[in-house]
mmCIF file of C-alpha atoms in Angstrom:
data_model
loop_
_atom_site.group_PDB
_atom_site.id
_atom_site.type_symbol
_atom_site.label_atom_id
_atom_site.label_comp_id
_atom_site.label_asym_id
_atom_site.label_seq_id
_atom_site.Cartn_x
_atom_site.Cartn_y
_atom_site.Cartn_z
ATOM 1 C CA UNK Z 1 -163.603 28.675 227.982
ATOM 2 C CA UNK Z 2 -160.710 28.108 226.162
ATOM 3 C CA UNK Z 3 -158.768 30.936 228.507
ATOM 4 C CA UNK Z 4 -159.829 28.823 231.816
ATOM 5 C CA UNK Z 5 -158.017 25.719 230.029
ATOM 6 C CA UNK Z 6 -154.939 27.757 229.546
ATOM 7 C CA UNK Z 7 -154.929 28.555 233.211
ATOM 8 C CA UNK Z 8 -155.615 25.438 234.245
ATOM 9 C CA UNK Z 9 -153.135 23.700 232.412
ATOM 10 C CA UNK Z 10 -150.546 26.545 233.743
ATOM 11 C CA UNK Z 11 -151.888 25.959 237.234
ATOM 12 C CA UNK Z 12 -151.124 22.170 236.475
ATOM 13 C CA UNK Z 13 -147.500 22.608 235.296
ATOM 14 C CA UNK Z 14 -146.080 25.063 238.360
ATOM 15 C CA UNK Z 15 -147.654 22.723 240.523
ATOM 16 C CA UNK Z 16 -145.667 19.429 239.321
ATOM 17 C CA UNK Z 17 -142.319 21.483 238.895
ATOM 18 C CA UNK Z 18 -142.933 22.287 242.785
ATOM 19 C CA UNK Z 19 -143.819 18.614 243.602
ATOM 20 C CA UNK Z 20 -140.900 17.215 241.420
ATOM 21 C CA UNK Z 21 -138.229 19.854 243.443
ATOM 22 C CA UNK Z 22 -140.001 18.010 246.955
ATOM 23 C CA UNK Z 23 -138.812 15.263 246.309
ATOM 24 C CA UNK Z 24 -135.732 15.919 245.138
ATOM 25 C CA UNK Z 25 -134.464 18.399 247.515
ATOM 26 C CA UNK Z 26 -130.895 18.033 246.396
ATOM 27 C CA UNK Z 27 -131.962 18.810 242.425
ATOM 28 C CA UNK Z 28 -131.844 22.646 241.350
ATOM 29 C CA UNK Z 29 -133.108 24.371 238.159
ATOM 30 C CA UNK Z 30 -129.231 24.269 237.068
ATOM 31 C CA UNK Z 31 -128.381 20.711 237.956
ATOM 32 C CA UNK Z 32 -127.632 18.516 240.607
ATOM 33 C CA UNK Z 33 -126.347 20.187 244.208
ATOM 34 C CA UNK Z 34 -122.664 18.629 244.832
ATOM 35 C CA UNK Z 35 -123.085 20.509 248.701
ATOM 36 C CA UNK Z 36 -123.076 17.071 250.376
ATOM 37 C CA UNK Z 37 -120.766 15.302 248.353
ATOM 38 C CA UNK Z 38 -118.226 18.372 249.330
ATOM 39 C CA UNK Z 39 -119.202 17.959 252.845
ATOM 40 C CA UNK Z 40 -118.066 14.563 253.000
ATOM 41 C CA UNK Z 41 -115.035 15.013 251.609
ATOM 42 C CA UNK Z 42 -113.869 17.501 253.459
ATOM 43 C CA UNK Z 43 -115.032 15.813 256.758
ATOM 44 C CA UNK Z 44 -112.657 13.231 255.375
ATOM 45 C CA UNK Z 45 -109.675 15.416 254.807
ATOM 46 C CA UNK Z 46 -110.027 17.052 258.531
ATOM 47 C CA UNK Z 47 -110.228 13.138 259.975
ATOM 48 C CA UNK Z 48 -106.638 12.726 258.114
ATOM 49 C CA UNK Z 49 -104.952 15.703 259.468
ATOM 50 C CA UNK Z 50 -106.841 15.884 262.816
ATOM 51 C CA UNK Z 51 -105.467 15.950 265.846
ATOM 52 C CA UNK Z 52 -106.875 13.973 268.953
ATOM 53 C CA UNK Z 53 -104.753 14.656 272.042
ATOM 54 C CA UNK Z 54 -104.081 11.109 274.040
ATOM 55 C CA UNK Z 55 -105.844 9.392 271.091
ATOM 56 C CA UNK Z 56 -104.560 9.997 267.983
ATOM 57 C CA UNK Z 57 -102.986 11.603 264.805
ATOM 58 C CA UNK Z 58 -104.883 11.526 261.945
ATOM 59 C CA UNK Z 59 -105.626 8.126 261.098
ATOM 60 C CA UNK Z 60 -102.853 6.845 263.641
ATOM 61 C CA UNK Z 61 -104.191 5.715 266.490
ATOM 62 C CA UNK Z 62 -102.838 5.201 269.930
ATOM 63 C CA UNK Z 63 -102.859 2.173 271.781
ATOM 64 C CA UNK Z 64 -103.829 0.054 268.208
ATOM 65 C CA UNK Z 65 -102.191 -2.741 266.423
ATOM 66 C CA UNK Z 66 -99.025 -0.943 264.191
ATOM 67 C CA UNK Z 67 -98.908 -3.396 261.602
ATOM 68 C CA UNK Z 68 -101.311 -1.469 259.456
ATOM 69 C CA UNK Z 69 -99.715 1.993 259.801
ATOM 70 C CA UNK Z 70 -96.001 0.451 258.636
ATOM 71 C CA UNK Z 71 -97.704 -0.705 255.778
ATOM 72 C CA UNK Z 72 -98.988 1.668 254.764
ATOM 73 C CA UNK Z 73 -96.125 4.409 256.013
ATOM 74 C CA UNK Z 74 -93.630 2.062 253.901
ATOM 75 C CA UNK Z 75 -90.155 0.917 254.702
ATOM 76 C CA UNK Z 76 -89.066 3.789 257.252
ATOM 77 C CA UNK Z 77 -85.869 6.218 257.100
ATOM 78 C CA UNK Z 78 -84.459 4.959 259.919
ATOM 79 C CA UNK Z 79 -85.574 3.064 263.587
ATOM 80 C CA UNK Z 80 -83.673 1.530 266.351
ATOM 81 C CA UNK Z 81 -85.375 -1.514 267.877
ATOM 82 C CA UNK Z 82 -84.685 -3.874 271.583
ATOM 83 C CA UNK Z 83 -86.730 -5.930 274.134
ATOM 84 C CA UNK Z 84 -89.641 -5.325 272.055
ATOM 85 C CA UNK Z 85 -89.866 -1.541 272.239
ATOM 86 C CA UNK Z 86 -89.279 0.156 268.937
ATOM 87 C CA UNK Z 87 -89.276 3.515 267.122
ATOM 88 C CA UNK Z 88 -89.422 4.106 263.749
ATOM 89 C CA UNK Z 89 -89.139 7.437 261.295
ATOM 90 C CA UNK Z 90 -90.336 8.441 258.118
ATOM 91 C CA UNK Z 91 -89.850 11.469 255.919
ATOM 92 C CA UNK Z 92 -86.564 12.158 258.397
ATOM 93 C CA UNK Z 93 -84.898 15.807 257.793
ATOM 94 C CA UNK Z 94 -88.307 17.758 256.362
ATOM 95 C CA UNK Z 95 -90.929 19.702 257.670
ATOM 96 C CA UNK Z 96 -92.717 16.338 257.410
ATOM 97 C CA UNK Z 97 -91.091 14.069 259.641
ATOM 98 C CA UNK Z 98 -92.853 11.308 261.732
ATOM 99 C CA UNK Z 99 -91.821 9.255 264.447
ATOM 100 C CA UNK Z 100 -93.408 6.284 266.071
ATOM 101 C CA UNK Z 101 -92.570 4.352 269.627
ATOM 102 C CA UNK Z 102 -94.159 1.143 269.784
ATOM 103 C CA UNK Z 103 -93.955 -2.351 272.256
ATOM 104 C CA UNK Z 104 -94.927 -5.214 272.114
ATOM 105 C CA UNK Z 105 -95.471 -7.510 275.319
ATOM 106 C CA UNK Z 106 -93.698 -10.562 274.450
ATOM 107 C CA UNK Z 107 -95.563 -13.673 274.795
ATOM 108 C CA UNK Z 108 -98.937 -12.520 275.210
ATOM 109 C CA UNK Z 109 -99.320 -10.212 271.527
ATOM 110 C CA UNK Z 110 -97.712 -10.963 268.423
ATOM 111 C CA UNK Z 111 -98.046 -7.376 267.256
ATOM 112 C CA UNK Z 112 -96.643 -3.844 268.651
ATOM 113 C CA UNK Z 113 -98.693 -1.422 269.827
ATOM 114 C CA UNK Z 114 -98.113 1.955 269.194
ATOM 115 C CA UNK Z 115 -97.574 4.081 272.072
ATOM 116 C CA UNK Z 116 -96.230 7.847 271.451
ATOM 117 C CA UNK Z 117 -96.517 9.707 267.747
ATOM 118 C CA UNK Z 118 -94.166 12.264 267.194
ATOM 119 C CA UNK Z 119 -95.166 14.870 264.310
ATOM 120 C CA UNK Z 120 -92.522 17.988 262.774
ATOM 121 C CA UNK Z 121 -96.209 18.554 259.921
ATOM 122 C CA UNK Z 122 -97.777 21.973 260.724
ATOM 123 C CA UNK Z 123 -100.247 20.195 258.724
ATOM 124 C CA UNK Z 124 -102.589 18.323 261.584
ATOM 125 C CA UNK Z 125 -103.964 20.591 263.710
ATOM 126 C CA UNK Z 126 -105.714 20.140 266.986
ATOM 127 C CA UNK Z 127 -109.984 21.109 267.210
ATOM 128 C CA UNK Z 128 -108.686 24.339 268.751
ATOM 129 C CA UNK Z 129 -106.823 25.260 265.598
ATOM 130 C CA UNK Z 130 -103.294 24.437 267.305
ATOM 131 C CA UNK Z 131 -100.004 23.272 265.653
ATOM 132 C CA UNK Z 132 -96.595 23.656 264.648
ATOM 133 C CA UNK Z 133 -95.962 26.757 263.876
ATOM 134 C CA UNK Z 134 -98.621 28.075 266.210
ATOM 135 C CA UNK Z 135 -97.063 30.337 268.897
ATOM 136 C CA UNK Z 136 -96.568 29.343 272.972
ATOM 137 C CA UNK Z 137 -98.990 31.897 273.835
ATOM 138 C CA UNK Z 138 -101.091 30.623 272.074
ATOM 139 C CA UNK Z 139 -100.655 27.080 273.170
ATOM 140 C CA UNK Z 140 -100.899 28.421 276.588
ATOM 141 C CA UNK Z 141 -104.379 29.807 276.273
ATOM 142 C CA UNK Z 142 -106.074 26.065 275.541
ATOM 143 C CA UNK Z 143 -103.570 23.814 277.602
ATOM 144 C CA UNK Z 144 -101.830 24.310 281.309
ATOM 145 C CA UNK Z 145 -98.400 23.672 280.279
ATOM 146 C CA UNK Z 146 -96.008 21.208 282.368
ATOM 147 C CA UNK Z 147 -91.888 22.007 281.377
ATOM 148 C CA UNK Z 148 -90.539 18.631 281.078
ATOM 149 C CA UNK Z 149 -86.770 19.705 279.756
ATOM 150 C CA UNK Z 150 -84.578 21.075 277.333
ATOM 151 C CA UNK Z 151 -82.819 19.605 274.174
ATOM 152 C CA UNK Z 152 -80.825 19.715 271.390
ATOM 153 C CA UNK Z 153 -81.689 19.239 267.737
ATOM 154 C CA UNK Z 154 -79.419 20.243 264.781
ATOM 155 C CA UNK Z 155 -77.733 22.922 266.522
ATOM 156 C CA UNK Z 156 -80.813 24.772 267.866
ATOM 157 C CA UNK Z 157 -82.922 24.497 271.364
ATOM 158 C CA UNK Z 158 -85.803 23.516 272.422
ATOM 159 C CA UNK Z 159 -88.064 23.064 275.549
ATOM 160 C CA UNK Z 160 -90.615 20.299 276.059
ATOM 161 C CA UNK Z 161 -93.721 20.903 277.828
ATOM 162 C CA UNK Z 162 -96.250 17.768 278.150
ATOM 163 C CA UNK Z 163 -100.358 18.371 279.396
ATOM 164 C CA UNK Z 164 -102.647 16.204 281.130
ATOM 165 C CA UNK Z 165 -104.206 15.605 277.929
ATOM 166 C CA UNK Z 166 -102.079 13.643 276.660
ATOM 167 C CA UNK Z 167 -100.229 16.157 273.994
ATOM 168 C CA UNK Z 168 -96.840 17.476 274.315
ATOM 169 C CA UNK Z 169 -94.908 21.286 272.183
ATOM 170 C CA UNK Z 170 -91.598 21.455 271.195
ATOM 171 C CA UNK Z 171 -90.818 25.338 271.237
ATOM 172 C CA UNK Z 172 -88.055 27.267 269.775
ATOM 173 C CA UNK Z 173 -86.032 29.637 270.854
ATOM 174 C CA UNK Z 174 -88.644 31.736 268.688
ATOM 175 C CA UNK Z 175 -91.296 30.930 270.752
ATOM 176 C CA UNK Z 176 -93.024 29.023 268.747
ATOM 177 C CA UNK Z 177 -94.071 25.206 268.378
ATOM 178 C CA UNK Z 178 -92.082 23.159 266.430
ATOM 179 C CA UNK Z 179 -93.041 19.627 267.023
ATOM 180 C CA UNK Z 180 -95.998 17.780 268.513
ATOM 181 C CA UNK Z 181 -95.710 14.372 270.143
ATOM 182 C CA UNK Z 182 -99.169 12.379 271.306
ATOM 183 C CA UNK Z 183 -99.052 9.791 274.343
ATOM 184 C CA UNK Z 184 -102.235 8.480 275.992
ATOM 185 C CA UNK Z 185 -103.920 10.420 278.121
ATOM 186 C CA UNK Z 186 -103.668 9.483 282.006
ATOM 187 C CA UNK Z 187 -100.069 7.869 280.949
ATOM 188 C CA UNK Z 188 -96.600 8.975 282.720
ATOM 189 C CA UNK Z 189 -94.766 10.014 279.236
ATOM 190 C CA UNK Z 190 -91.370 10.914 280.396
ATOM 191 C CA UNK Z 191 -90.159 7.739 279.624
ATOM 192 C CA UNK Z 192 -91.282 7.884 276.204
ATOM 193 C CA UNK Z 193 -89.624 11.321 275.635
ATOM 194 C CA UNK Z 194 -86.302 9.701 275.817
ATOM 195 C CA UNK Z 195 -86.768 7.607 272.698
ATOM 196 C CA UNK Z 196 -87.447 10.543 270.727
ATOM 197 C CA UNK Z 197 -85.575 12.786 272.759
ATOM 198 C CA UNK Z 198 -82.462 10.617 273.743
ATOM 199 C CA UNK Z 199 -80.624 14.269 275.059
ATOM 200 C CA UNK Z 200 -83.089 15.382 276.989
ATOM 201 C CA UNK Z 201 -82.452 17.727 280.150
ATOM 202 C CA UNK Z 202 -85.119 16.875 282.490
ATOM 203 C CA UNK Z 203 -86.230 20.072 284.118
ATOM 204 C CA UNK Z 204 -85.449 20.476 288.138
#
């Protein structure tokens, strides 16, 4: 008798534990799981550095009010500003530089929008794994390529190819990317080039 109360009691106990881990699927025998918690934030760390061609750069959006981004960007390095087009830089001279073109249409919107982003960051990368530093073959393999023109910055060459999708490469004489610049998609950008690109050779 006293042997079939041991067993039952036993019986009793596994079967609770098992219930209790049912219901809390994200409890373990060594502690609380942390897998979702991670999940998140490293969903939120790819959202930061992501790139979106013809839509955006991170958390910089296309096409959206700019007031928010300056803010939070801070006074920039230098920007040039008339008939309410603007661009601004930040970070100007290192591997993380950032440019911004923005209008505003006067009389109608109180705020700029932001138009073109302009990143030197091998930092965001594209869903396809592309960015600076990535090589123009292997650019080549995920976009169709358009050569928009050559230019000039400090002392060394580059040629500008734009997409369809709303992404443009700066490549080096090394054959490799080493610059990114997002307009909207559908959008004819070679106007916007020549604010960041105020040397540019347009290509025959």
């Amino acid at each position: 008798m006293r042997n079939l109360i041991y067993i039952f009691l036993i019986t009793l106990f596994f079967g609770c534990k098992n219930k209790h881990k049912e219901i809390n699927p994200t409890v373990s025998d060594n502690g609380p799981v942390v897998e979702n918690i991670t999940s998140t934030e490293n969903n939120k760390t790819d959202y930061q550095h992501e790139i979106i061609p013809g839509k955006r750069l991170g958390n910089i959006i296309l096409n959206e009010n700019s007031t928010a981004v300056k803010d939070s960007l801070g006074k920039p390095d230098s920007g040039d500003a008339a008939m309410g087009k603007a661009v601004a830089t930040w970070h100007q001279g290192s591997k993380d530089q950032l440019s911004i073109y923005t209008t505003t249409q006067m009389g109608v919107e109180d705020f700029s929008r932001i138009k073109a982003i302009r990143t030197l960051s091998p930092d965001y990368k594209t869903n396809d794994n592309l960015a600076v530093d990535s090589t123009l073959d292997e650019i080549e393999i995920n976009y169709k390529l358009n050569k928009v023109g050559d230019f000039t910055s400090e002392d060394h060459n580059y040629i500008l190819y734009s997409t369809v999708e709303g992404i443009g490469f700066e490549i080096g004489e090394d054959g490799k990317c080493h610059g990114i610049v997002l307009t909207e998609k559908g959008t004819e950008p070679q106007q916007l080039y020549l604010t960041f690109y105020p040397d540019l050779k347009k290509a025959n």
